[in-house]
PDB file of C-alpha atoms in Angstrom:
ATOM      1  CA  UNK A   1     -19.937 -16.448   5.369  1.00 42.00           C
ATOM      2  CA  UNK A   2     -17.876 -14.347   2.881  1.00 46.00           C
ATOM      3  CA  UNK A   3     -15.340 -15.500   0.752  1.00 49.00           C
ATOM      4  CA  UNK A   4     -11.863 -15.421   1.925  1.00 50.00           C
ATOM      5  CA  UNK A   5      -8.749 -14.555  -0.733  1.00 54.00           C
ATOM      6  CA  UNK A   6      -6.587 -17.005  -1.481  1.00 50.00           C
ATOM      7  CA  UNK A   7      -4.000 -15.023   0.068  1.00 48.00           C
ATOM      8  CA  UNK A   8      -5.209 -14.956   3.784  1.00 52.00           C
ATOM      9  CA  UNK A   9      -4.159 -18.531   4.777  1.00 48.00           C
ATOM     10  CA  UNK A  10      -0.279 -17.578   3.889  1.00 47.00           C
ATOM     11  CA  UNK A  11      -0.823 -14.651   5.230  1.00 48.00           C
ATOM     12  CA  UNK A  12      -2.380 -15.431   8.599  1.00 47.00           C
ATOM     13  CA  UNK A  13       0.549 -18.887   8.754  1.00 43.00           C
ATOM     14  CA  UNK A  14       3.323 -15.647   8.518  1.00 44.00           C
ATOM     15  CA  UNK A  15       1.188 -13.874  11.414  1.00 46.00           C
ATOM     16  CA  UNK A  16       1.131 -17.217  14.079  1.00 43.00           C
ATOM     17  CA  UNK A  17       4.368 -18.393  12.977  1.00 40.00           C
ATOM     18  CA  UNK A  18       6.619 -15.032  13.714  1.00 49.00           C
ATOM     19  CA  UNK A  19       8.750 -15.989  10.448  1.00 52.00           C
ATOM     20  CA  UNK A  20       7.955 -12.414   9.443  1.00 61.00           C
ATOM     21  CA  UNK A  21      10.968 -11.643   7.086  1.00 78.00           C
ATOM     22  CA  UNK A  22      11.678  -8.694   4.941  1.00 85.00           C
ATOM     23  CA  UNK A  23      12.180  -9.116   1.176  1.00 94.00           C
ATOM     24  CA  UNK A  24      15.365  -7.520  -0.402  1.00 96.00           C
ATOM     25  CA  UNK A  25      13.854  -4.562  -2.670  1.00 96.00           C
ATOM     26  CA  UNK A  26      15.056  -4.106  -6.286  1.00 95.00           C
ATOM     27  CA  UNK A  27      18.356  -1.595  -6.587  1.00 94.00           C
ATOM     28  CA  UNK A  28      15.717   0.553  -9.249  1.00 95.00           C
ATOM     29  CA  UNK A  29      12.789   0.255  -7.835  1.00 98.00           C
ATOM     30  CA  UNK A  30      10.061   3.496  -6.835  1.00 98.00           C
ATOM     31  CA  UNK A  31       6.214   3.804  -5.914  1.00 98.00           C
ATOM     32  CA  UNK A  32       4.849   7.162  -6.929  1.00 98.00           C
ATOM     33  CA  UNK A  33       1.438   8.583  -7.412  1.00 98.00           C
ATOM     34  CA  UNK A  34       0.014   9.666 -10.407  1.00 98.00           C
ATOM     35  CA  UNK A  35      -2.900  11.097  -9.147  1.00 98.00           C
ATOM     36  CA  UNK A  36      -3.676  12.960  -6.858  1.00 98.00           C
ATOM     37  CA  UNK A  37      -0.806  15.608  -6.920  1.00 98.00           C
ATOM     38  CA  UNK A  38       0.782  17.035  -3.814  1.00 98.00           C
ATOM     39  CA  UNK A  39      -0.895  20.291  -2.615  1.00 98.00           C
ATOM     40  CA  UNK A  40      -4.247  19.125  -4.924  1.00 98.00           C
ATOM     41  CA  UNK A  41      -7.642  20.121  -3.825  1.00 98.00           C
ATOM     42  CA  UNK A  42     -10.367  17.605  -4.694  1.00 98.00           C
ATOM     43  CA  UNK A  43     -13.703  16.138  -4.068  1.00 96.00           C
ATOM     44  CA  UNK A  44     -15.067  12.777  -2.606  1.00 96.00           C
ATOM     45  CA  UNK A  45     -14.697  10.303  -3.798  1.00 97.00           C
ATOM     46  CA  UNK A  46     -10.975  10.913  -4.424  1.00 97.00           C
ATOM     47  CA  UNK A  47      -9.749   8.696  -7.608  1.00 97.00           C
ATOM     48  CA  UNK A  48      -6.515   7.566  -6.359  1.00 98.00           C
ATOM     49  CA  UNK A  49      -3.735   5.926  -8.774  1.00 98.00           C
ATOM     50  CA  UNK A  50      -0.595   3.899  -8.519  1.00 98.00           C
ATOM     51  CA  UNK A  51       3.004   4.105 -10.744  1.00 98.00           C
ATOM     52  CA  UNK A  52       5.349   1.730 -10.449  1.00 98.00           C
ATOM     53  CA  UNK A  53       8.733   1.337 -11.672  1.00 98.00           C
ATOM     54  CA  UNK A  54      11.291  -1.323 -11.385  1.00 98.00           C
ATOM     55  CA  UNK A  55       9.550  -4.328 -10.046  1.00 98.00           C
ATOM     56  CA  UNK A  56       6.262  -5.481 -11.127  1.00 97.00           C
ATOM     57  CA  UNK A  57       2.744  -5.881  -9.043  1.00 98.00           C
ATOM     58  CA  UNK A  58       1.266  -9.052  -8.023  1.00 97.00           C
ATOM     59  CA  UNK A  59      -1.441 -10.343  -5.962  1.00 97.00           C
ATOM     60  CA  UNK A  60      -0.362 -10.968  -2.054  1.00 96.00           C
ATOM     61  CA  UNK A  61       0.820 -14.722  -1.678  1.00 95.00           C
ATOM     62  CA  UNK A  62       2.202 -14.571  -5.387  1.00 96.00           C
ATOM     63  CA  UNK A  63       6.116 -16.059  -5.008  1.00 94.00           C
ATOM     64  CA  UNK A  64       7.665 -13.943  -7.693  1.00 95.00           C
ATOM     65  CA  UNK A  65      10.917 -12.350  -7.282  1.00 94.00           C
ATOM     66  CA  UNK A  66      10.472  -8.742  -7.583  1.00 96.00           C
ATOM     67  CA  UNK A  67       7.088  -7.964  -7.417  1.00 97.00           C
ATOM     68  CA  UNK A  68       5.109  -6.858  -4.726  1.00 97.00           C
ATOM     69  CA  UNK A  69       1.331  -4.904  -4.454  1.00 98.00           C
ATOM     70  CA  UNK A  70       0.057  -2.038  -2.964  1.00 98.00           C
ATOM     71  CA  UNK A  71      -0.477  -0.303   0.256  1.00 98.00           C
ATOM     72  CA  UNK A  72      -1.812   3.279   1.294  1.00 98.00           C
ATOM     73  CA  UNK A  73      -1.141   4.670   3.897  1.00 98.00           C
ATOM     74  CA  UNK A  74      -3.508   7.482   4.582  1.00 98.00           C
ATOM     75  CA  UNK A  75      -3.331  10.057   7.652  1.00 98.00           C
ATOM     76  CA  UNK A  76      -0.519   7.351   9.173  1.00 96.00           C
ATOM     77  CA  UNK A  77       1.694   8.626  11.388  1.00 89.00           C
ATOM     78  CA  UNK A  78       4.828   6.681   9.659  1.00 91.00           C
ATOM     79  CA  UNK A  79       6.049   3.116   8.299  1.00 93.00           C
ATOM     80  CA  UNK A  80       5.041   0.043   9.770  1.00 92.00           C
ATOM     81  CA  UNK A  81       8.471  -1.635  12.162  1.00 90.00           C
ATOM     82  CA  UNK A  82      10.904  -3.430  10.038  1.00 89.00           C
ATOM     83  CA  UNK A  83      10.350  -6.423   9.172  1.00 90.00           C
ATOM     84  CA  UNK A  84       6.215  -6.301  10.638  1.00 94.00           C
ATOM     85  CA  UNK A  85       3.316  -7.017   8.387  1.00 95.00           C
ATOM     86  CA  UNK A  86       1.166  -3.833   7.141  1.00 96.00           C
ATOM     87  CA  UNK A  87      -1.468  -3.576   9.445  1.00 96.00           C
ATOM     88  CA  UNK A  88      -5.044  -3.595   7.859  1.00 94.00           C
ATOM     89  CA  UNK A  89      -7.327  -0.850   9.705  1.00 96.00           C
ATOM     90  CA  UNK A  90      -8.600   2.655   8.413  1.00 95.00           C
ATOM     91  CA  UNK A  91      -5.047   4.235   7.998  1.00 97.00           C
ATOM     92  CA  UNK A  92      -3.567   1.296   6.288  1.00 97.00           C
ATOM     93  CA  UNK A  93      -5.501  -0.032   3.079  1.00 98.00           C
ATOM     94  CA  UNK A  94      -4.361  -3.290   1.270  1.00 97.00           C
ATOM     95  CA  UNK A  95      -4.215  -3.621  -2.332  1.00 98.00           C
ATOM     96  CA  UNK A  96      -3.602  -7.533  -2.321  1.00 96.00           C
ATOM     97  CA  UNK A  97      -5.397  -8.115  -5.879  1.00 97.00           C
ATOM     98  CA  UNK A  98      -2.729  -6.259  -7.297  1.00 97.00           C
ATOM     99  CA  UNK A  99      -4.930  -2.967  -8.006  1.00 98.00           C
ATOM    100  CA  UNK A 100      -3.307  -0.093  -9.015  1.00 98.00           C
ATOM    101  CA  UNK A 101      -5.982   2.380  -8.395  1.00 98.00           C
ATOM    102  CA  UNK A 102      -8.555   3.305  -5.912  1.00 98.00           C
ATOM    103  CA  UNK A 103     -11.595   5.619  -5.206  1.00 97.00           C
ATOM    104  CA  UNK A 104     -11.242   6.674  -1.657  1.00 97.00           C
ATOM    105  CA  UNK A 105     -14.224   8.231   0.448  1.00 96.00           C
ATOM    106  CA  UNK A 106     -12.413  11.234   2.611  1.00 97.00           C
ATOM    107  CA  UNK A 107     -13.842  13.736   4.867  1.00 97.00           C
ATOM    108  CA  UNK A 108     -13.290  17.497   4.621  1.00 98.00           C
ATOM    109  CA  UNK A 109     -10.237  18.867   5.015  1.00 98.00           C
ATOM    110  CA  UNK A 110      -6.543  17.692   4.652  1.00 98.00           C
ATOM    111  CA  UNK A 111      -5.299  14.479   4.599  1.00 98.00           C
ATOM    112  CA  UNK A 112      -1.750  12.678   3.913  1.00 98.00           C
ATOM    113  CA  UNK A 113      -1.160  10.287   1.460  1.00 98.00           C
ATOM    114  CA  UNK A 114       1.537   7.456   0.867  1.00 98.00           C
ATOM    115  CA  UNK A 115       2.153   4.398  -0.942  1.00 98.00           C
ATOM    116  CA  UNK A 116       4.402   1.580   0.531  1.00 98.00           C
ATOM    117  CA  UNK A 117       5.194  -1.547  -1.594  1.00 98.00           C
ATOM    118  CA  UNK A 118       4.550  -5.237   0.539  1.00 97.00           C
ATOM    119  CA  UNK A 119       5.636  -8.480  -0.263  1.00 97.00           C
ATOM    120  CA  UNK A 120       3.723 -11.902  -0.709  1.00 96.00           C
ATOM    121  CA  UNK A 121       2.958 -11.856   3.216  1.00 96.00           C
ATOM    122  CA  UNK A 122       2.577  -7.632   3.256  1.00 96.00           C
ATOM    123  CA  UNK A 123       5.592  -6.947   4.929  1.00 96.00           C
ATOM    124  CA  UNK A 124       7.583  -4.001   3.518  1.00 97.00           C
ATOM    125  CA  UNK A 125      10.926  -4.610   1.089  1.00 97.00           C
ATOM    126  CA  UNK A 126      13.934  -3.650   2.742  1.00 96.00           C
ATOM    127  CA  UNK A 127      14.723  -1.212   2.322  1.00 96.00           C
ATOM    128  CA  UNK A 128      11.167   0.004   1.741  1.00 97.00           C
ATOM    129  CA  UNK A 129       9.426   0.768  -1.687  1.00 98.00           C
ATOM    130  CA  UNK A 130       7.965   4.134  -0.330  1.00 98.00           C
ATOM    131  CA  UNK A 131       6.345   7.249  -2.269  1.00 98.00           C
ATOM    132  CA  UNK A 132       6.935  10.620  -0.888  1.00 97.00           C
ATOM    133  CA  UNK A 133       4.116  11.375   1.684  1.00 98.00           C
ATOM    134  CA  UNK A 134       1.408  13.805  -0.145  1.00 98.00           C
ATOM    135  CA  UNK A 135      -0.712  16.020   1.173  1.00 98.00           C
ATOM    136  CA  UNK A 136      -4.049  16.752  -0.528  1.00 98.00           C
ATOM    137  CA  UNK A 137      -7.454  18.956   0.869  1.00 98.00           C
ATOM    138  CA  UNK A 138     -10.877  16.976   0.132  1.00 98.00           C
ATOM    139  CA  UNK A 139     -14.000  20.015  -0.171  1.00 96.00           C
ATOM    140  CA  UNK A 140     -16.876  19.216   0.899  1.00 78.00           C
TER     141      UNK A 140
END
């Protein structure tokens, strides 16, 4: 049996208890990439990194006004609902150790990218902590 993060037993109480609840975002706050660039060709594995301004990253389950961590969304087709956890699955990747990079494994062609700030229990600030959406093209 694998290890579990310390943030999964928070997160799974949010998930049976329907006490989902947006967190205000900071006034100041943005999510940005700093690489890739928009239009950007690149190879596999794509090194992906995360800016930040105005609120600081944490770990999921960390109770800390004004932070939050990571989530791409690649090749999604918009933002989660309001007020819904960020779903975990192949278009949705969680960054709940606080990482602020990734290397991502992408097949030929293009693909969109965007990041989307979650709170303790991965639920988007309101209003959301969004990037523009990217588009990149992965060669083979």
């Amino acid at each position: 049996m694998g290890v579990q993060p310390k943030w999964l037993p928070a997160f799974a109480l949010v998930m049976a208890s329907g006490l989902a609840q947006a967190t205000p975002a900071p006034d100041d706050a943005s999510v940005y990439f700093i690489t890739p660039e928009d239009g950007a060709t690149v190879s596999s594995p794509v090194t992906v990194r995360f800016g930040l301004t105005g609120m600081g990253v944490a770990p999921a389950g960390t109770d800390k006004a004004d932070t939050g961590h990571h989530h791409l969304l690649i090749d999604a087709g918009g933002l989660p609902p309001k007020g819904q956890p960020i779903p975990s699955d192949d278009h949705h990747k969680h960054f709940g150790g606080g990482q602020t990079e990734t290397q991502l494994d992408l097949s030929p062609g293009q693909h969109t990218l965007q990041l989307l700030m979650g709170d303790q229990n991965h639920i988007p600030f309101d209003p959301p902590v969004v990037s523009k959406k990217i588009t990149i093209t992965v060669t083979e």
